[in-house]
Amino acid sequence: MKSSMEKEKYLRNCVIIYFSNKYRLMMGALLFFLVGALSCSFKKNDLVYFGQQPPGLTPEIFAPGSISLADRSEFGSVFNAAANEFYFGIDRDGTSEIWWSRLESSGEWSAPLLLIGGQDYSCNDPFLSTDETKLYFISNRSAIGETPKQNYDIWYIQRGGSGWDTEMVALDTAINSPGNEYYMSFTANESIYFSSNWRADKKAMRDFNIYRSDYREGGYQKAQILPQEINSSSYEADVFISPDESYMIFCSIRENGLGEGDLYISFQDASGNWSDAENLGDKINTPGHELCPFISRDGKYFFFTSNRDIYWVDAKVIESFRN
């Protein structure tokens, strides 16, 4: 017979063993959960940006074979903030269309599909509003009917509960003019930057300049032309503005350029003054035409169009230009 002391000791050991085993089981389950969660997280992160290996400081063609194709031209492109929706423009037999793809719940990107266009008129230069409820773009569609006209205006479509409503809505005359409006981008508070040639002499219709308009009281205010640090007597268009308005990247055709059209950068100081625009150099620009710049919402990647394809590069490439 065991003494009461021995029984107490025995029972104490049983309790210790029980809780020790239970602790091990709990820790094992927690570890299993954490490993699974991290695995899913890594898998999800690996799938954004079409699962492409992130670029370094040398530009690379983006998603060759699925987005950038050899037999067509790709233009303006934009990802949403989560990098699981992608919108881009293509040229098909002289007519531009906007296509898109998204990361499905199955873990695969959908095949790119036509979103806007496919008519006699062109649509290009897609860009999401800051809250991502609108997709802006340019089109030469007539305001009456669906026939093409001579100039391009800025339009948008709205996101509904079941997807995009493709009914096109044109901006008013605070932005659109009798001339051409090209490529827009937005600040965090929805101010819009875009280019227009409405002030150009009829003999110099490629004299585009960059404009800015504030969004107040439910609408855009009369657009204001940017200063000479940005605009020249030549061509300035395709402007990307950072959400905090600390810098902009745009395309310009200038005598000291490296090619048919180069990308330039300018920084804004705390007083609202813009620095003289500086050519991004031969790491980005080529003897061809570089255009349609876009920096991903996470600030990591710099997208642009070159040689009829979409390229991307680590956004750190612009840091050497900061004063």
PDB file of C-alpha atoms in Angstrom:
ATOM      1  CA  MET A   1       0.000   0.000   0.000  1.00  0.00           C
ATOM      2  CA  LYS A   2       1.236   3.429  -0.905  1.00  0.00           C
ATOM      3  CA  SER A   3       1.398   6.033   1.776  1.00  0.00           C
ATOM      4  CA  SER A   4      -0.686   9.180   1.405  1.00  0.00           C
ATOM      5  CA  MET A   5       2.497  11.093   0.703  1.00  0.00           C
ATOM      6  CA  GLU A   6       3.416   8.728  -2.123  1.00  0.00           C
ATOM      7  CA  LYS A   7      -0.102   8.958  -3.549  1.00  0.00           C
ATOM      8  CA  GLU A   8       0.050  12.757  -3.462  1.00  0.00           C
ATOM      9  CA  LYS A   9       3.426  12.694  -5.195  1.00  0.00           C
ATOM     10  CA  TYR A  10       2.116  10.250  -7.789  1.00  0.00           C
ATOM     11  CA  LEU A  11      -0.950  12.361  -8.493  1.00  0.00           C
ATOM     12  CA  ARG A  12       1.184  15.519  -8.723  1.00  0.00           C
ATOM     13  CA  ASN A  13       3.424  13.855 -11.321  1.00  0.00           C
ATOM     14  CA  CYS A  14       0.377  12.735 -13.307  1.00  0.00           C
ATOM     15  CA  VAL A  15      -0.933  16.306 -13.368  1.00  0.00           C
ATOM     16  CA  ILE A  16       2.452  17.627 -14.451  1.00  0.00           C
ATOM     17  CA  ILE A  17       2.697  15.048 -17.230  1.00  0.00           C
ATOM     18  CA  TYR A  18      -0.893  15.798 -18.350  1.00  0.00           C
ATOM     19  CA  PHE A  19      -0.399  19.540 -18.581  1.00  0.00           C
ATOM     20  CA  SER A  20       3.045  19.098 -20.124  1.00  0.00           C
ATOM     21  CA  ASN A  21       1.599  16.938 -22.884  1.00  0.00           C
ATOM     22  CA  LYS A  22      -1.317  19.335 -23.343  1.00  0.00           C
ATOM     23  CA  TYR A  23       1.118  22.243 -23.590  1.00  0.00           C
ATOM     24  CA  ARG A  24       3.112  20.402 -26.228  1.00  0.00           C
ATOM     25  CA  LEU A  25      -0.062  19.701 -28.206  1.00  0.00           C
ATOM     26  CA  MET A  26      -1.144  23.345 -27.951  1.00  0.00           C
ATOM     27  CA  MET A  27       2.262  24.619 -29.006  1.00  0.00           C
ATOM     28  CA  GLY A  28       2.356  22.117 -31.842  1.00  0.00           C
ATOM     29  CA  ALA A  29      -1.057  23.274 -33.067  1.00  0.00           C
ATOM     30  CA  LEU A  30      -0.014  26.926 -32.784  1.00  0.00           C
ATOM     31  CA  LEU A  31       3.201  26.259 -34.686  1.00  0.00           C
ATOM     32  CA  PHE A  32       1.255  24.406 -37.385  1.00  0.00           C
ATOM     33  CA  PHE A  33      -1.147  27.355 -37.682  1.00  0.00           C
ATOM     34  CA  LEU A  34       1.647  29.911 -37.887  1.00  0.00           C
ATOM     35  CA  VAL A  35       3.560  27.945 -40.501  1.00  0.00           C
ATOM     36  CA  GLY A  36       0.391  27.548 -42.545  1.00  0.00           C
ATOM     37  CA  ALA A  37      -0.467  31.245 -42.262  1.00  0.00           C
ATOM     38  CA  LEU A  38       3.032  32.301 -43.243  1.00  0.00           C
ATOM     39  CA  SER A  39       2.994  29.846 -46.124  1.00  0.00           C
ATOM     40  CA  CYS A  40      -0.300  31.284 -47.387  1.00  0.00           C
ATOM     41  CA  SER A  41       1.054  34.809 -46.932  1.00  0.00           C
ATOM     42  CA  PHE A  42       4.207  34.024 -48.892  1.00  0.00           C
ATOM     43  CA  LYS A  43       2.135  32.326 -51.572  1.00  0.00           C
ATOM     44  CA  LYS A  44      -0.170  35.343 -51.840  1.00  0.00           C
ATOM     45  CA  ASN A  45       2.738  37.778 -51.932  1.00  0.00           C
ATOM     46  CA  ASP A  46       4.399  35.665 -54.607  1.00  0.00           C
ATOM     47  CA  LEU A  47       1.310  36.015 -56.823  1.00  0.00           C
ATOM     48  CA  VAL A  48       0.963  39.814 -56.884  1.00  0.00           C
ATOM     49  CA  TYR A  49       2.486  41.560 -59.897  1.00  0.00           C
ATOM     50  CA  PHE A  50       1.699  38.396 -61.891  1.00  0.00           C
ATOM     51  CA  GLY A  51       4.165  36.426 -59.801  1.00  0.00           C
ATOM     52  CA  GLN A  52       7.077  38.095 -61.604  1.00  0.00           C
ATOM     53  CA  GLN A  53      10.514  38.133 -60.018  1.00  0.00           C
ATOM     54  CA  PRO A  54      10.992  41.730 -58.751  1.00  0.00           C
ATOM     55  CA  PRO A  55      13.336  43.765 -60.970  1.00  0.00           C
ATOM     56  CA  GLY A  56      16.582  45.400 -59.938  1.00  0.00           C
ATOM     57  CA  LEU A  57      17.923  48.763 -61.090  1.00  0.00           C
ATOM     58  CA  THR A  58      17.921  47.715 -64.750  1.00  0.00           C
ATOM     59  CA  PRO A  59      14.519  47.899 -66.489  1.00  0.00           C
ATOM     60  CA  GLU A  60      12.954  44.608 -67.592  1.00  0.00           C
ATOM     61  CA  ILE A  61       9.977  43.805 -69.791  1.00  0.00           C
ATOM     62  CA  PHE A  62       6.971  43.211 -67.548  1.00  0.00           C
ATOM     63  CA  ALA A  63       5.215  39.839 -67.786  1.00  0.00           C
ATOM     64  CA  PRO A  64       6.474  38.902 -71.260  1.00  0.00           C
ATOM     65  CA  GLY A  65       4.182  36.498 -73.047  1.00  0.00           C
ATOM     66  CA  SER A  66       1.095  37.392 -71.008  1.00  0.00           C
ATOM     67  CA  ILE A  67       0.997  41.222 -70.872  1.00  0.00           C
ATOM     68  CA  SER A  68       3.861  42.410 -73.072  1.00  0.00           C
ATOM     69  CA  LEU A  69       3.423  40.645 -76.408  1.00  0.00           C
ATOM     70  CA  ALA A  70       5.666  40.844 -79.451  1.00  0.00           C
ATOM     71  CA  ASP A  71       2.845  41.313 -81.972  1.00  0.00           C
ATOM     72  CA  ARG A  72       1.169  44.385 -80.449  1.00  0.00           C
ATOM     73  CA  SER A  73       1.861  47.690 -78.694  1.00  0.00           C
ATOM     74  CA  GLU A  74       1.161  48.168 -74.977  1.00  0.00           C
ATOM     75  CA  PHE A  75       0.829  51.612 -73.426  1.00  0.00           C
ATOM     76  CA  GLY A  76      -0.283  53.123 -70.132  1.00  0.00           C
ATOM     77  CA  SER A  77      -0.616  50.671 -67.262  1.00  0.00           C
ATOM     78  CA  VAL A  78      -1.732  50.801 -63.639  1.00  0.00           C
ATOM     79  CA  PHE A  79      -2.075  48.388 -60.708  1.00  0.00           C
ATOM     80  CA  ASN A  80      -4.491  48.885 -57.860  1.00  0.00           C
ATOM     81  CA  ALA A  81      -3.059  49.356 -54.362  1.00  0.00           C
ATOM     82  CA  ALA A  82      -3.265  45.645 -53.530  1.00  0.00           C
ATOM     83  CA  ALA A  83      -1.459  44.772 -56.782  1.00  0.00           C
ATOM     84  CA  ASN A  84      -4.120  42.200 -57.635  1.00  0.00           C
ATOM     85  CA  GLU A  85      -5.780  44.154 -60.472  1.00  0.00           C
ATOM     86  CA  PHE A  86      -3.944  45.378 -63.562  1.00  0.00           C
ATOM     87  CA  TYR A  87      -5.188  47.716 -66.296  1.00  0.00           C
ATOM     88  CA  PHE A  88      -3.311  48.549 -69.501  1.00  0.00           C
ATOM     89  CA  GLY A  89      -3.806  49.976 -72.967  1.00  0.00           C
ATOM     90  CA  ILE A  90      -3.063  48.208 -76.238  1.00  0.00           C
ATOM     91  CA  ASP A  91      -3.075  49.293 -79.866  1.00  0.00           C
ATOM     92  CA  ARG A  92      -4.974  47.014 -82.229  1.00  0.00           C
ATOM     93  CA  ASP A  93      -4.751  47.976 -85.917  1.00  0.00           C
ATOM     94  CA  GLY A  94      -4.515  51.672 -85.108  1.00  0.00           C
ATOM     95  CA  THR A  95      -7.311  51.677 -82.512  1.00  0.00           C
ATOM     96  CA  SER A  96      -6.530  51.685 -78.787  1.00  0.00           C
ATOM     97  CA  GLU A  97      -8.365  49.595 -76.178  1.00  0.00           C
ATOM     98  CA  ILE A  98      -8.124  49.119 -72.399  1.00  0.00           C
ATOM     99  CA  TRP A  99      -7.698  45.590 -71.094  1.00  0.00           C
ATOM    100  CA  TRP A 100      -7.490  44.218 -67.571  1.00  0.00           C
ATOM    101  CA  SER A 101      -6.648  41.168 -65.494  1.00  0.00           C
ATOM    102  CA  ARG A 102      -7.119  40.288 -61.834  1.00  0.00           C
ATOM    103  CA  LEU A 103      -5.838  37.768 -59.332  1.00  0.00           C
ATOM    104  CA  GLU A 104      -8.638  35.260 -58.753  1.00  0.00           C
ATOM    105  CA  SER A 105      -9.420  33.517 -55.464  1.00  0.00           C
ATOM    106  CA  SER A 106      -8.079  30.333 -57.070  1.00  0.00           C
ATOM    107  CA  GLY A 107      -4.620  31.900 -56.952  1.00  0.00           C
ATOM    108  CA  GLU A 108      -4.351  32.425 -60.710  1.00  0.00           C
ATOM    109  CA  TRP A 109      -4.408  35.621 -62.751  1.00  0.00           C
ATOM    110  CA  SER A 110      -7.318  35.808 -65.159  1.00  0.00           C
ATOM    111  CA  ALA A 111      -6.560  35.933 -68.862  1.00  0.00           C
ATOM    112  CA  PRO A 112      -6.464  39.629 -69.886  1.00  0.00           C
ATOM    113  CA  LEU A 113      -9.844  40.749 -71.211  1.00  0.00           C
ATOM    114  CA  LEU A 114     -11.187  43.805 -73.005  1.00  0.00           C
ATOM    115  CA  LEU A 115     -12.716  46.308 -70.565  1.00  0.00           C
ATOM    116  CA  ILE A 116     -13.276  49.485 -72.598  1.00  0.00           C
ATOM    117  CA  GLY A 117     -13.107  49.970 -76.352  1.00  0.00           C
ATOM    118  CA  GLY A 118     -13.531  47.521 -79.179  1.00  0.00           C
ATOM    119  CA  GLN A 119     -15.411  50.198 -81.145  1.00  0.00           C
ATOM    120  CA  ASP A 120     -14.454  52.648 -83.882  1.00  0.00           C
ATOM    121  CA  TYR A 121     -13.123  55.067 -81.271  1.00  0.00           C
ATOM    122  CA  SER A 122      -9.981  54.629 -79.123  1.00  0.00           C
ATOM    123  CA  CYS A 123      -9.540  54.412 -75.346  1.00  0.00           C
ATOM    124  CA  ASN A 124      -6.149  54.529 -73.639  1.00  0.00           C
ATOM    125  CA  ASP A 125      -4.086  55.721 -70.655  1.00  0.00           C
ATOM    126  CA  PRO A 126      -6.044  54.033 -67.804  1.00  0.00           C
ATOM    127  CA  PHE A 127      -5.536  55.306 -64.260  1.00  0.00           C
ATOM    128  CA  LEU A 128      -7.451  54.509 -61.071  1.00  0.00           C
ATOM    129  CA  SER A 129      -8.861  57.176 -58.806  1.00  0.00           C
ATOM    130  CA  THR A 130      -7.316  57.316 -55.351  1.00  0.00           C
ATOM    131  CA  ASP A 131     -10.253  55.440 -53.796  1.00  0.00           C
ATOM    132  CA  GLU A 132     -10.275  53.027 -56.776  1.00  0.00           C
ATOM    133  CA  THR A 133     -13.996  53.509 -57.420  1.00  0.00           C
ATOM    134  CA  LYS A 134     -13.362  55.085 -60.835  1.00  0.00           C
ATOM    135  CA  LEU A 135     -11.123  54.189 -63.747  1.00  0.00           C
ATOM    136  CA  TYR A 136     -10.091  57.239 -65.747  1.00  0.00           C
ATOM    137  CA  PHE A 137      -8.794  57.135 -69.325  1.00  0.00           C
ATOM    138  CA  ILE A 138      -8.651  59.154 -72.536  1.00  0.00           C
ATOM    139  CA  SER A 139     -10.861  58.618 -75.565  1.00  0.00           C
ATOM    140  CA  ASN A 140     -11.680  60.240 -78.886  1.00  0.00           C
ATOM    141  CA  ARG A 141     -15.292  59.095 -78.622  1.00  0.00           C
ATOM    142  CA  SER A 142     -17.852  61.732 -79.486  1.00  0.00           C
ATOM    143  CA  ALA A 143     -19.987  62.968 -76.605  1.00  0.00           C
ATOM    144  CA  ILE A 144     -23.016  62.243 -78.803  1.00  0.00           C
ATOM    145  CA  GLY A 145     -23.141  58.724 -80.109  1.00  0.00           C
ATOM    146  CA  GLU A 146     -20.166  56.399 -80.366  1.00  0.00           C
ATOM    147  CA  THR A 147     -18.367  57.791 -83.388  1.00  0.00           C
ATOM    148  CA  PRO A 148     -14.737  58.966 -83.160  1.00  0.00           C
ATOM    149  CA  LYS A 149     -13.858  62.657 -83.209  1.00  0.00           C
ATOM    150  CA  GLN A 150     -10.640  64.575 -83.888  1.00  0.00           C
ATOM    151  CA  ASN A 151      -9.506  65.173 -80.298  1.00  0.00           C
ATOM    152  CA  TYR A 152      -9.125  63.203 -77.057  1.00  0.00           C
ATOM    153  CA  ASP A 153     -10.875  63.987 -73.763  1.00  0.00           C
ATOM    154  CA  ILE A 154     -10.644  62.477 -70.272  1.00  0.00           C
ATOM    155  CA  TRP A 155     -13.443  60.071 -69.331  1.00  0.00           C
ATOM    156  CA  TYR A 156     -14.139  57.599 -66.550  1.00  0.00           C
ATOM    157  CA  ILE A 157     -16.204  54.535 -65.671  1.00  0.00           C
ATOM    158  CA  GLN A 158     -17.426  53.626 -62.175  1.00  0.00           C
ATOM    159  CA  ARG A 159     -17.091  50.462 -60.130  1.00  0.00           C
ATOM    160  CA  GLY A 160     -20.397  48.979 -59.020  1.00  0.00           C
ATOM    161  CA  GLY A 161     -21.305  46.232 -56.597  1.00  0.00           C
ATOM    162  CA  SER A 162     -20.831  43.516 -59.212  1.00  0.00           C
ATOM    163  CA  GLY A 163     -17.890  45.016 -61.108  1.00  0.00           C
ATOM    164  CA  TRP A 164     -17.256  47.842 -63.528  1.00  0.00           C
ATOM    165  CA  ASP A 165     -20.128  49.734 -65.117  1.00  0.00           C
ATOM    166  CA  THR A 166     -18.704  50.476 -68.578  1.00  0.00           C
ATOM    167  CA  GLU A 167     -20.951  53.464 -69.264  1.00  0.00           C
ATOM    168  CA  MET A 168     -18.449  56.196 -70.157  1.00  0.00           C
ATOM    169  CA  VAL A 169     -18.677  59.606 -68.461  1.00  0.00           C
ATOM    170  CA  ALA A 170     -16.687  62.603 -69.751  1.00  0.00           C
ATOM    171  CA  LEU A 171     -15.184  65.217 -67.438  1.00  0.00           C
ATOM    172  CA  ASP A 172     -16.518  68.738 -67.870  1.00  0.00           C
ATOM    173  CA  THR A 173     -14.875  71.798 -69.386  1.00  0.00           C
ATOM    174  CA  ALA A 174     -12.850  72.517 -66.239  1.00  0.00           C
ATOM    175  CA  ILE A 175     -10.606  69.736 -67.613  1.00  0.00           C
ATOM    176  CA  ASN A 176     -11.630  68.874 -71.176  1.00  0.00           C
ATOM    177  CA  SER A 177     -11.140  71.438 -73.919  1.00  0.00           C
ATOM    178  CA  PRO A 178     -11.528  71.747 -77.702  1.00  0.00           C
ATOM    179  CA  GLY A 179      -7.950  70.442 -77.869  1.00  0.00           C
ATOM    180  CA  ASN A 180      -6.470  67.128 -76.728  1.00  0.00           C
ATOM    181  CA  GLU A 181      -6.173  65.958 -73.133  1.00  0.00           C
ATOM    182  CA  TYR A 182      -3.739  63.120 -72.413  1.00  0.00           C
ATOM    183  CA  TYR A 183      -2.715  60.829 -69.554  1.00  0.00           C
ATOM    184  CA  MET A 184      -3.848  61.752 -66.063  1.00  0.00           C
ATOM    185  CA  SER A 185      -2.814  60.838 -62.506  1.00  0.00           C
ATOM    186  CA  PHE A 186      -4.031  61.777 -59.041  1.00  0.00           C
ATOM    187  CA  THR A 187      -2.809  62.961 -55.674  1.00  0.00           C
ATOM    188  CA  ALA A 188      -3.984  61.517 -52.370  1.00  0.00           C
ATOM    189  CA  ASN A 189      -6.712  64.187 -52.160  1.00  0.00           C
ATOM    190  CA  GLU A 190      -7.849  63.568 -55.781  1.00  0.00           C
ATOM    191  CA  SER A 191      -6.201  66.610 -57.396  1.00  0.00           C
ATOM    192  CA  ILE A 192      -5.631  65.713 -61.038  1.00  0.00           C
ATOM    193  CA  TYR A 193      -2.531  66.261 -63.181  1.00  0.00           C
ATOM    194  CA  PHE A 194      -2.832  65.863 -66.954  1.00  0.00           C
ATOM    195  CA  SER A 195      -1.550  67.276 -70.230  1.00  0.00           C
ATOM    196  CA  SER A 196      -3.308  69.310 -72.896  1.00  0.00           C
ATOM    197  CA  ASN A 197      -2.496  71.165 -76.106  1.00  0.00           C
ATOM    198  CA  TRP A 198      -5.509  73.464 -76.071  1.00  0.00           C
ATOM    199  CA  ARG A 199      -3.298  76.571 -75.839  1.00  0.00           C
ATOM    200  CA  ALA A 200      -0.985  75.453 -78.637  1.00  0.00           C
ATOM    201  CA  ASP A 201      -0.649  77.284 -81.906  1.00  0.00           C
ATOM    202  CA  LYS A 202      -2.346  75.385 -84.742  1.00  0.00           C
ATOM    203  CA  LYS A 203       1.074  75.072 -86.364  1.00  0.00           C
ATOM    204  CA  ALA A 204       2.488  73.418 -83.229  1.00  0.00           C
ATOM    205  CA  MET A 205      -0.186  70.998 -82.083  1.00  0.00           C
ATOM    206  CA  ARG A 206       2.439  68.794 -80.396  1.00  0.00           C
ATOM    207  CA  ASP A 207       3.062  71.589 -77.909  1.00  0.00           C
ATOM    208  CA  PHE A 208       1.435  69.836 -74.956  1.00  0.00           C
ATOM    209  CA  ASN A 209       1.744  71.254 -71.445  1.00  0.00           C
ATOM    210  CA  ILE A 210       1.029  69.812 -68.005  1.00  0.00           C
ATOM    211  CA  TYR A 211      -1.876  71.135 -65.921  1.00  0.00           C
ATOM    212  CA  ARG A 212      -3.221  70.657 -62.409  1.00  0.00           C
ATOM    213  CA  SER A 213      -6.752  70.925 -61.018  1.00  0.00           C
ATOM    214  CA  ASP A 214      -8.032  70.686 -57.432  1.00  0.00           C
ATOM    215  CA  TYR A 215     -11.038  68.556 -56.563  1.00  0.00           C
ATOM    216  CA  ARG A 216     -13.425  70.544 -54.354  1.00  0.00           C
ATOM    217  CA  GLU A 217     -17.131  70.477 -53.574  1.00  0.00           C
ATOM    218  CA  GLY A 218     -17.746  67.432 -55.738  1.00  0.00           C
ATOM    219  CA  GLY A 219     -15.991  68.647 -58.869  1.00  0.00           C
ATOM    220  CA  TYR A 220     -12.763  69.727 -60.504  1.00  0.00           C
ATOM    221  CA  GLN A 221     -11.821  73.389 -60.572  1.00  0.00           C
ATOM    222  CA  LYS A 222     -10.480  75.256 -63.595  1.00  0.00           C
ATOM    223  CA  ALA A 223      -7.148  73.687 -64.513  1.00  0.00           C
ATOM    224  CA  GLN A 224      -3.951  75.683 -63.998  1.00  0.00           C
ATOM    225  CA  ILE A 225      -0.860  75.334 -66.174  1.00  0.00           C
ATOM    226  CA  LEU A 226       2.335  74.324 -64.334  1.00  0.00           C
ATOM    227  CA  PRO A 227       5.392  76.634 -64.273  1.00  0.00           C
ATOM    228  CA  GLN A 228       8.388  76.763 -66.605  1.00  0.00           C
ATOM    229  CA  GLU A 229      10.373  74.384 -64.398  1.00  0.00           C
ATOM    230  CA  ILE A 230       8.042  71.725 -65.830  1.00  0.00           C
ATOM    231  CA  ASN A 231       6.689  73.049 -69.105  1.00  0.00           C
ATOM    232  CA  SER A 232       8.784  74.182 -72.040  1.00  0.00           C
ATOM    233  CA  SER A 233       7.982  75.407 -75.541  1.00  0.00           C
ATOM    234  CA  SER A 234       8.009  71.774 -76.663  1.00  0.00           C
ATOM    235  CA  TYR A 235       6.103  68.630 -75.650  1.00  0.00           C
ATOM    236  CA  GLU A 236       5.291  67.681 -72.032  1.00  0.00           C
ATOM    237  CA  ALA A 237       2.763  64.926 -71.392  1.00  0.00           C
ATOM    238  CA  ASP A 238       2.135  61.576 -69.695  1.00  0.00           C
ATOM    239  CA  VAL A 239       2.563  62.931 -66.174  1.00  0.00           C
ATOM    240  CA  PHE A 240       2.674  60.733 -63.080  1.00  0.00           C
ATOM    241  CA  ILE A 241       2.270  62.636 -59.821  1.00  0.00           C
ATOM    242  CA  SER A 242       3.211  61.016 -56.524  1.00  0.00           C
ATOM    243  CA  PRO A 243       0.249  60.835 -54.102  1.00  0.00           C
ATOM    244  CA  ASP A 244       1.926  63.336 -51.747  1.00  0.00           C
ATOM    245  CA  GLU A 245       2.898  65.641 -54.658  1.00  0.00           C
ATOM    246  CA  SER A 246       6.568  65.465 -53.682  1.00  0.00           C
ATOM    247  CA  TYR A 247       7.658  64.571 -57.219  1.00  0.00           C
ATOM    248  CA  MET A 248       6.404  64.001 -60.734  1.00  0.00           C
ATOM    249  CA  ILE A 249       7.675  62.015 -63.701  1.00  0.00           C
ATOM    250  CA  PHE A 250       6.629  62.939 -67.220  1.00  0.00           C
ATOM    251  CA  CYS A 251       7.518  62.547 -70.889  1.00  0.00           C
ATOM    252  CA  SER A 252       9.094  65.398 -72.820  1.00  0.00           C
ATOM    253  CA  ILE A 253      10.638  65.894 -76.254  1.00  0.00           C
ATOM    254  CA  ARG A 254      13.598  68.267 -75.881  1.00  0.00           C
ATOM    255  CA  GLU A 255      16.712  69.160 -77.826  1.00  0.00           C
ATOM    256  CA  ASN A 256      19.007  67.702 -75.160  1.00  0.00           C
ATOM    257  CA  GLY A 257      17.036  64.457 -74.987  1.00  0.00           C
ATOM    258  CA  LEU A 258      18.387  60.974 -75.565  1.00  0.00           C
ATOM    259  CA  GLY A 259      15.699  59.780 -77.946  1.00  0.00           C
ATOM    260  CA  GLU A 260      12.353  60.433 -79.579  1.00  0.00           C
ATOM    261  CA  GLY A 261      10.827  61.185 -76.181  1.00  0.00           C
ATOM    262  CA  ASP A 262      12.388  60.891 -72.714  1.00  0.00           C
ATOM    263  CA  LEU A 263      11.157  60.634 -69.158  1.00  0.00           C
ATOM    264  CA  TYR A 264      12.006  63.533 -66.821  1.00  0.00           C
ATOM    265  CA  ILE A 265      11.617  64.040 -63.073  1.00  0.00           C
ATOM    266  CA  SER A 266      10.963  67.102 -60.908  1.00  0.00           C
ATOM    267  CA  PHE A 267      10.655  67.472 -57.120  1.00  0.00           C
ATOM    268  CA  GLN A 268       8.445  69.863 -55.164  1.00  0.00           C
ATOM    269  CA  ASP A 269       9.756  71.492 -51.992  1.00  0.00           C
ATOM    270  CA  ALA A 270       7.837  72.386 -48.834  1.00  0.00           C
ATOM    271  CA  SER A 271       7.024  75.824 -50.280  1.00  0.00           C
ATOM    272  CA  GLY A 272       5.391  74.359 -53.371  1.00  0.00           C
ATOM    273  CA  ASN A 273       8.241  75.158 -55.768  1.00  0.00           C
ATOM    274  CA  TRP A 274       9.159  72.650 -58.451  1.00  0.00           C
ATOM    275  CA  SER A 275      12.790  71.890 -59.289  1.00  0.00           C
ATOM    276  CA  ASP A 276      14.001  72.154 -62.872  1.00  0.00           C
ATOM    277  CA  ALA A 277      12.991  68.948 -64.628  1.00  0.00           C
ATOM    278  CA  GLU A 278      15.895  66.518 -65.031  1.00  0.00           C
ATOM    279  CA  ASN A 279      16.304  63.796 -67.631  1.00  0.00           C
ATOM    280  CA  LEU A 280      16.216  60.325 -66.024  1.00  0.00           C
ATOM    281  CA  GLY A 281      19.242  59.356 -68.072  1.00  0.00           C
ATOM    282  CA  ASP A 282      20.212  56.311 -70.068  1.00  0.00           C
ATOM    283  CA  LYS A 283      19.254  53.846 -67.323  1.00  0.00           C
ATOM    284  CA  ILE A 284      15.657  54.583 -68.315  1.00  0.00           C
ATOM    285  CA  ASN A 285      15.708  56.479 -71.603  1.00  0.00           C
ATOM    286  CA  THR A 286      16.747  55.040 -74.958  1.00  0.00           C
ATOM    287  CA  PRO A 287      17.011  56.332 -78.550  1.00  0.00           C
ATOM    288  CA  GLY A 288      13.338  55.350 -78.803  1.00  0.00           C
ATOM    289  CA  HIS A 289      10.301  56.809 -77.022  1.00  0.00           C
ATOM    290  CA  GLU A 290       9.701  56.363 -73.280  1.00  0.00           C
ATOM    291  CA  LEU A 291       6.281  57.316 -71.948  1.00  0.00           C
ATOM    292  CA  CYS A 292       3.402  56.389 -69.589  1.00  0.00           C
ATOM    293  CA  PRO A 293       5.236  56.394 -66.210  1.00  0.00           C
ATOM    294  CA  PHE A 294       3.603  54.894 -63.115  1.00  0.00           C
ATOM    295  CA  ILE A 295       4.938  54.156 -59.614  1.00  0.00           C
ATOM    296  CA  SER A 296       3.163  51.313 -57.789  1.00  0.00           C
ATOM    297  CA  ARG A 297       1.127  52.356 -54.752  1.00  0.00           C
ATOM    298  CA  ASP A 298       3.570  50.619 -52.417  1.00  0.00           C
ATOM    299  CA  GLY A 299       6.329  52.823 -53.879  1.00  0.00           C
ATOM    300  CA  LYS A 300       8.469  49.837 -54.855  1.00  0.00           C
ATOM    301  CA  TYR A 301       8.236  49.634 -58.640  1.00  0.00           C
ATOM    302  CA  PHE A 302       8.466  52.068 -61.545  1.00  0.00           C
ATOM    303  CA  PHE A 303       6.512  51.078 -64.675  1.00  0.00           C
ATOM    304  CA  PHE A 304       6.775  52.761 -68.073  1.00  0.00           C
ATOM    305  CA  THR A 305       6.362  52.046 -71.778  1.00  0.00           C
ATOM    306  CA  SER A 306       9.338  51.691 -74.112  1.00  0.00           C
ATOM    307  CA  ASN A 307       9.681  50.173 -77.568  1.00  0.00           C
ATOM    308  CA  ARG A 308       5.960  49.242 -77.573  1.00  0.00           C
ATOM    309  CA  ASP A 309       6.257  47.150 -74.394  1.00  0.00           C
ATOM    310  CA  ILE A 310       5.649  47.737 -70.676  1.00  0.00           C
ATOM    311  CA  TYR A 311       8.821  47.758 -68.563  1.00  0.00           C
ATOM    312  CA  TRP A 312       9.380  47.834 -64.804  1.00  0.00           C
ATOM    313  CA  VAL A 313      12.335  48.653 -62.594  1.00  0.00           C
ATOM    314  CA  ASP A 314      13.033  49.099 -58.889  1.00  0.00           C
ATOM    315  CA  ALA A 315      11.739  52.573 -57.954  1.00  0.00           C
ATOM    316  CA  LYS A 316      14.989  53.210 -56.055  1.00  0.00           C
ATOM    317  CA  VAL A 317      16.360  54.201 -59.461  1.00  0.00           C
ATOM    318  CA  ILE A 318      14.879  57.681 -58.959  1.00  0.00           C
ATOM    319  CA  GLU A 319      16.441  58.284 -55.524  1.00  0.00           C
ATOM    320  CA  SER A 320      19.751  59.500 -56.960  1.00  0.00           C
ATOM    321  CA  PHE A 321      17.891  62.475 -58.466  1.00  0.00           C
ATOM    322  CA  ARG A 322      16.695  63.843 -55.126  1.00  0.00           C
ATOM    323  CA  ASN A 323      18.664  66.853 -53.927  1.00  0.00           C
TER     324      ASN A 323
END
